[in-house]
Coordinates of C-alpha atoms and ligand atoms in Angstrom, one line a residue:
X1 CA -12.2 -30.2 20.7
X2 CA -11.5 -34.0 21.0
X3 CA -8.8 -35.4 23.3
X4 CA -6.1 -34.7 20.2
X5 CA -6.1 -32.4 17.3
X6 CA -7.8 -33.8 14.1
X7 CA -6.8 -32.2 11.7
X8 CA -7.5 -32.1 7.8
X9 CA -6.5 -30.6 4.3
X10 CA -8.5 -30.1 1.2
X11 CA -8.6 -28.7 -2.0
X12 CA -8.8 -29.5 -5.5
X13 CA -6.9 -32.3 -7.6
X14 CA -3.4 -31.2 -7.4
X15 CA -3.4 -28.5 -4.7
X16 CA -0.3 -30.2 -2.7
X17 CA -2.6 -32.0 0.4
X18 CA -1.0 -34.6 0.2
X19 CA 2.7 -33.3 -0.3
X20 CA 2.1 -30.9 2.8
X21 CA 0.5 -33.8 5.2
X22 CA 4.2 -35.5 4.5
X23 CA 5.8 -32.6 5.4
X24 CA 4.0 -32.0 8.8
X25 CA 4.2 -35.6 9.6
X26 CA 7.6 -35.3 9.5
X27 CA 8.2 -32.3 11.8
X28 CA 5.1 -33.8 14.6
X29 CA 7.8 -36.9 14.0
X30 CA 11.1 -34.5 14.9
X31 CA 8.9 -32.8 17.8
X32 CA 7.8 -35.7 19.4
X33 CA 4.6 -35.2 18.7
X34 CA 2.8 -38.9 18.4
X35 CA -0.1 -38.6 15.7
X36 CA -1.2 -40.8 12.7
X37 CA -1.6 -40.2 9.2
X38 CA -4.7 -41.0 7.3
X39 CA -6.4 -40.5 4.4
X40 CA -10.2 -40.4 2.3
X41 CA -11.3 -42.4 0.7
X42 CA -9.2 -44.7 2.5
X43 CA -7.5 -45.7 5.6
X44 CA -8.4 -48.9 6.0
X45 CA -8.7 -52.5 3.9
X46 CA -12.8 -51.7 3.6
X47 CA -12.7 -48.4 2.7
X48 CA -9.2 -48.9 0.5
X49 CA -11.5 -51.6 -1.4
X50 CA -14.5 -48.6 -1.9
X51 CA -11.6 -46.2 -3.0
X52 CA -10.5 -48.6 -5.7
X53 CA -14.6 -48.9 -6.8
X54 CA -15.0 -44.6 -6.7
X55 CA -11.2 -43.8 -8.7
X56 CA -11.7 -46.0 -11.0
X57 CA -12.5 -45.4 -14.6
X58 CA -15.5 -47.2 -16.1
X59 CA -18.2 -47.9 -18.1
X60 CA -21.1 -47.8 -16.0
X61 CA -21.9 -43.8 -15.4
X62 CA -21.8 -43.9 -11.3
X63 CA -24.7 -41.2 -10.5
X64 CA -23.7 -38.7 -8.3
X65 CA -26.3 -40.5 -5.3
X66 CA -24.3 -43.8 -5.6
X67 CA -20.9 -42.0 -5.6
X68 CA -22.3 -40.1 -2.2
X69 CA -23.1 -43.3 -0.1
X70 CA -20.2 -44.6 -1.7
X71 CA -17.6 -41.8 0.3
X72 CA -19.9 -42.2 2.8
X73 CA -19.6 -45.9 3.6
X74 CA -15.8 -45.4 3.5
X75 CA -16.2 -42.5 6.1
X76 CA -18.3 -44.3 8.3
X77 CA -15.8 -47.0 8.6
X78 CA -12.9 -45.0 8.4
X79 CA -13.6 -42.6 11.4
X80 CA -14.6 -45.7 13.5
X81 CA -12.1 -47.8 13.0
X82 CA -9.0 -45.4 12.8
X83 CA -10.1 -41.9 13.4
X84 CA -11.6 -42.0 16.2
X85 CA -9.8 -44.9 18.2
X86 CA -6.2 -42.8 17.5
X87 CA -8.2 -39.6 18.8
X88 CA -9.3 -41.2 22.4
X89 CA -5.5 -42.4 22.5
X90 CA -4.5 -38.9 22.9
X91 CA -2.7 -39.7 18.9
X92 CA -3.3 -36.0 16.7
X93 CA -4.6 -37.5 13.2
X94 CA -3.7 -35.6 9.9
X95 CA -6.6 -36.7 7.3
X96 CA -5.9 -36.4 3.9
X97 CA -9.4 -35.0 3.1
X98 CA -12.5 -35.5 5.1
X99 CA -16.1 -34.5 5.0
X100 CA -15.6 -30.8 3.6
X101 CA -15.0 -32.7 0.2
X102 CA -18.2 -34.2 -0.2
X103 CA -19.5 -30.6 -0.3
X104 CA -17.4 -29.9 -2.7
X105 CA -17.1 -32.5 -4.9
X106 CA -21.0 -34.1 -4.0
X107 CA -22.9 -31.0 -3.4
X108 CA -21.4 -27.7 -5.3
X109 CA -19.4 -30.2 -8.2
X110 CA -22.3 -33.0 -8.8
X111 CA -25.3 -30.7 -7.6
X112 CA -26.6 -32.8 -4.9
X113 CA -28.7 -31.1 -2.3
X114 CA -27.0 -29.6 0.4
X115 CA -29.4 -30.9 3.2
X116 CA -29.2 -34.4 1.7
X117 CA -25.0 -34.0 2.0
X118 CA -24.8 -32.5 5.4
X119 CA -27.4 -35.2 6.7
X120 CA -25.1 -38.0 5.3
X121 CA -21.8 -36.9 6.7
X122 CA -22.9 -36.1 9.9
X123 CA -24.4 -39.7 9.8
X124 CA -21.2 -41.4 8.3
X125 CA -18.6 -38.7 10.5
X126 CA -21.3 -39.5 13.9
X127 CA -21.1 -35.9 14.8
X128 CA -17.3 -35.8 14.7
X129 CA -16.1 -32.6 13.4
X130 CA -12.1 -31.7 12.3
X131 CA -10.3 -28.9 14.7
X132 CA -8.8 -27.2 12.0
X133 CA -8.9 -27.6 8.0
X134 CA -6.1 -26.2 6.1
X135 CA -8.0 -25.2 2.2
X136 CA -5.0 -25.3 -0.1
X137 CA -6.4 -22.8 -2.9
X138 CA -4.7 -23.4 -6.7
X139 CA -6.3 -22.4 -10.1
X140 CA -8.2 -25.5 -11.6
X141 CA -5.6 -25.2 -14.7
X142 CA -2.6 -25.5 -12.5
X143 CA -3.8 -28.7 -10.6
X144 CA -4.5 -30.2 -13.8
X145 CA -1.1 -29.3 -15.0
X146 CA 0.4 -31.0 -11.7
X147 CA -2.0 -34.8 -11.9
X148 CA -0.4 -34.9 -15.6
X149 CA 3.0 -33.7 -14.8
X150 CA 2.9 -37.2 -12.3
X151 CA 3.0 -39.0 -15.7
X152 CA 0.2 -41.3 -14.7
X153 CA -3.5 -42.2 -16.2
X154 CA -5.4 -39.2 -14.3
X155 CA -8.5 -41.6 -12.3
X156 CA -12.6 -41.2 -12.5
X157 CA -12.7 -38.0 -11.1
X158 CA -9.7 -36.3 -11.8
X159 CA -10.7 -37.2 -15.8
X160 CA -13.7 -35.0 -15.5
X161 CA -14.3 -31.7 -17.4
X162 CA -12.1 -28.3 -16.2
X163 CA -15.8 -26.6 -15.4
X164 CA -15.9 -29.7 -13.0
X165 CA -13.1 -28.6 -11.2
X166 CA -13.7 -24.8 -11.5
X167 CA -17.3 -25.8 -9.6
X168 CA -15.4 -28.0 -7.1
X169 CA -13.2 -24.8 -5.9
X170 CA -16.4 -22.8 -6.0
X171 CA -18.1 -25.3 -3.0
X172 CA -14.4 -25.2 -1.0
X173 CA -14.4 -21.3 -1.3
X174 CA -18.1 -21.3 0.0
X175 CA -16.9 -23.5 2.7
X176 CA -14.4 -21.1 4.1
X177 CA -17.0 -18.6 4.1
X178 CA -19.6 -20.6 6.3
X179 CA -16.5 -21.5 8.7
X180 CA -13.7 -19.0 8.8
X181 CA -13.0 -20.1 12.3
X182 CA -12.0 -23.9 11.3
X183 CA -10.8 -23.8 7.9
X184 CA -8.0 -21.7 7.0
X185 CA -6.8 -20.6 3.2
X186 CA -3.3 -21.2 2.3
X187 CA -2.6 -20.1 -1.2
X188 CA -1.0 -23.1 -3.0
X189 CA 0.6 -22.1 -6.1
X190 CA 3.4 -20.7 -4.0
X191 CA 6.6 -23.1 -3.6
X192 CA 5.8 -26.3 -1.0
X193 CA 8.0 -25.1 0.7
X194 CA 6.5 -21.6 1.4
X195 CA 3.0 -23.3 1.5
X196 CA 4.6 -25.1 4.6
X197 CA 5.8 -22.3 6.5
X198 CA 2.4 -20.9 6.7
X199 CA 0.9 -24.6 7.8
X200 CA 3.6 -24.3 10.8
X201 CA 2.8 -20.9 11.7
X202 CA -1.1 -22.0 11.8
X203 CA -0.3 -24.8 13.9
X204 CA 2.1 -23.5 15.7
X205 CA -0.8 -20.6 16.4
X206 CA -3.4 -22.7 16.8
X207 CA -2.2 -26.0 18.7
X208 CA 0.7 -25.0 20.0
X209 CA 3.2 -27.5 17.7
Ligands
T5A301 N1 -13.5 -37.2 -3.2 C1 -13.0 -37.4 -2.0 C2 -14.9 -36.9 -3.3 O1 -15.4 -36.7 -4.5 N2 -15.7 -36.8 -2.2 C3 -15.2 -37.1 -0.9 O2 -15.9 -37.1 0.0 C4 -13.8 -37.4 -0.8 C5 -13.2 -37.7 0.5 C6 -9.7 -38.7 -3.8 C7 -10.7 -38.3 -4.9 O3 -12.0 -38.5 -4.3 C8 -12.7 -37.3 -4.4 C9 -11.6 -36.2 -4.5 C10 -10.5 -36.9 -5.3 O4 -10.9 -36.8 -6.7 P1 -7.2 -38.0 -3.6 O5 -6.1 -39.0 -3.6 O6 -7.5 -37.2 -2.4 O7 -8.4 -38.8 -4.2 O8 -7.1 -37.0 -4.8 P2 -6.2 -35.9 -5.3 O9 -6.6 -34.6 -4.8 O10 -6.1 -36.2 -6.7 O11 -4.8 -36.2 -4.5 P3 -3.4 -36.1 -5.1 O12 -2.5 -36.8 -4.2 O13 -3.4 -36.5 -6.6 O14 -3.2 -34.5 -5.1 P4 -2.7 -33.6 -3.9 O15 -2.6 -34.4 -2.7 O16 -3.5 -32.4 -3.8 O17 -1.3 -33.1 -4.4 P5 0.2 -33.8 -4.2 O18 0.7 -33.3 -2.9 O19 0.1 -35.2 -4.4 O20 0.9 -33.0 -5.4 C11 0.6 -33.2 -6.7 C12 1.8 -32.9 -7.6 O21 2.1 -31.5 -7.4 C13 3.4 -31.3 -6.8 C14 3.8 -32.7 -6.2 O22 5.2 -32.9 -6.2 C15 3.1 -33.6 -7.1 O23 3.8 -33.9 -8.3 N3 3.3 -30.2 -5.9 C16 3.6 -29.0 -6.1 N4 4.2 -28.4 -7.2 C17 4.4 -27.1 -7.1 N5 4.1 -26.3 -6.0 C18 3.6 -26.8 -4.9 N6 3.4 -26.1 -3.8 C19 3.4 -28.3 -4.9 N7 2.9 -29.1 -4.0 C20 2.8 -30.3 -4.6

């Protein structure tokens, strides 16, 4: 385990990540408990700039081995420059997706090959793992029914096709199979609110918040 819990949430387009790293935020805030909040793609003004190149919408078709080093490049700088410096300071960091979702979106979704993926975010992550992933499971249809609900133009990726989707849940599902110690399934069609309670009990269980 590093110095302070990393921590990270996946699942589809929709599932409520980034509704439920607000709401723990906000209690580690109440507790005390110093931590940062990040995100992927993202979390800094490099890998904001490569966030704006993957989401969006264009002409050019962006092959699925561009799109990896791509997520990829942002990682690398992103755990580097944020990550891991906030880690070694004893700060807990809540990611907003990390490498779990290049399986699922590069490898199981896009149909790269798995040894290609895993080589690549171990290189871009440099062996740094998360201490416990919350998987947020919701039906493809739902999420989809949620990123229109928002009222905005859906991006790149969430435009693509509902089988799309369907295969990204598939990779996250196989994930939690390979590591049923790190990653736990919260079922997120249930009210945030509910969806939350679990996250405390886990963490609560788990790390002791
Ligand atoms: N990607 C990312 C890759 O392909 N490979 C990679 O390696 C990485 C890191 C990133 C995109 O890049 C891809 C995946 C993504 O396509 P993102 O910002 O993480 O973009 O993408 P989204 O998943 O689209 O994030 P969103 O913010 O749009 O969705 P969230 O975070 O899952 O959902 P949230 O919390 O914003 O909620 C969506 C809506 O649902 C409501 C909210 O109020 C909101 O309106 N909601 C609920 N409604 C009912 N019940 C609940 N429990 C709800 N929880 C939230």
């Amino acid at each position: 385990m590093s110095p302070a819990p990393f921590v990270t949430f996946e699942g589809i387009e929709g599932s409520g990540k980034t509704t439920q790293v607000r709401l723990l935020s906000d209690y580690l805030t109440k507790r005390g408990i110093s931590h940062r909040v990040t995100r992927e793609p993202g979390g800094t003004p490099l890998a904001d700039e490569i966030r704006s190149l993957l989401l969006s919408r264009r002409e050019e078709f962006v092959f699925p081995e561009t799109e990896l080093l791509l997520y990829e490049a942002a990682r690398a700088q992103h755990v580097r420059a944020v990550i891991l410096p906030a880690l070694s300071s004893g700060q807990a960091v809540l990611c907003d997706r990390f490498y779990d979702a290049t399986v699922a979106y590069q490898e199981s979704a896009r149909g790269l090959d798995g040894e290609s993926v895993d080589r690549f975010n171990a290189f871009a992550s440099g062996g740094l793992s998360p201490d416990l992933t919350f998987y947020l499971d919701v039906d493809p249809e739902e999420g989809y029914l949620r990123i229109r609900g928002r009222g905005t133009r859906p991006d790149r990726i969430e435009s693509e096709k509902m089988e799309f989707h369907r295969k990204v849940r598939e990779g996250y599902l196989s994930l939690l199979e390979r590591h049923p110690g790190r990653i736990v399934r919260i079922e997120g069609s249930h009210p945030a609110d509910d969806v939350f309670r679990r996250v405390c009990e886990t963490v609560s269980a788990r790390l002791g918040w």
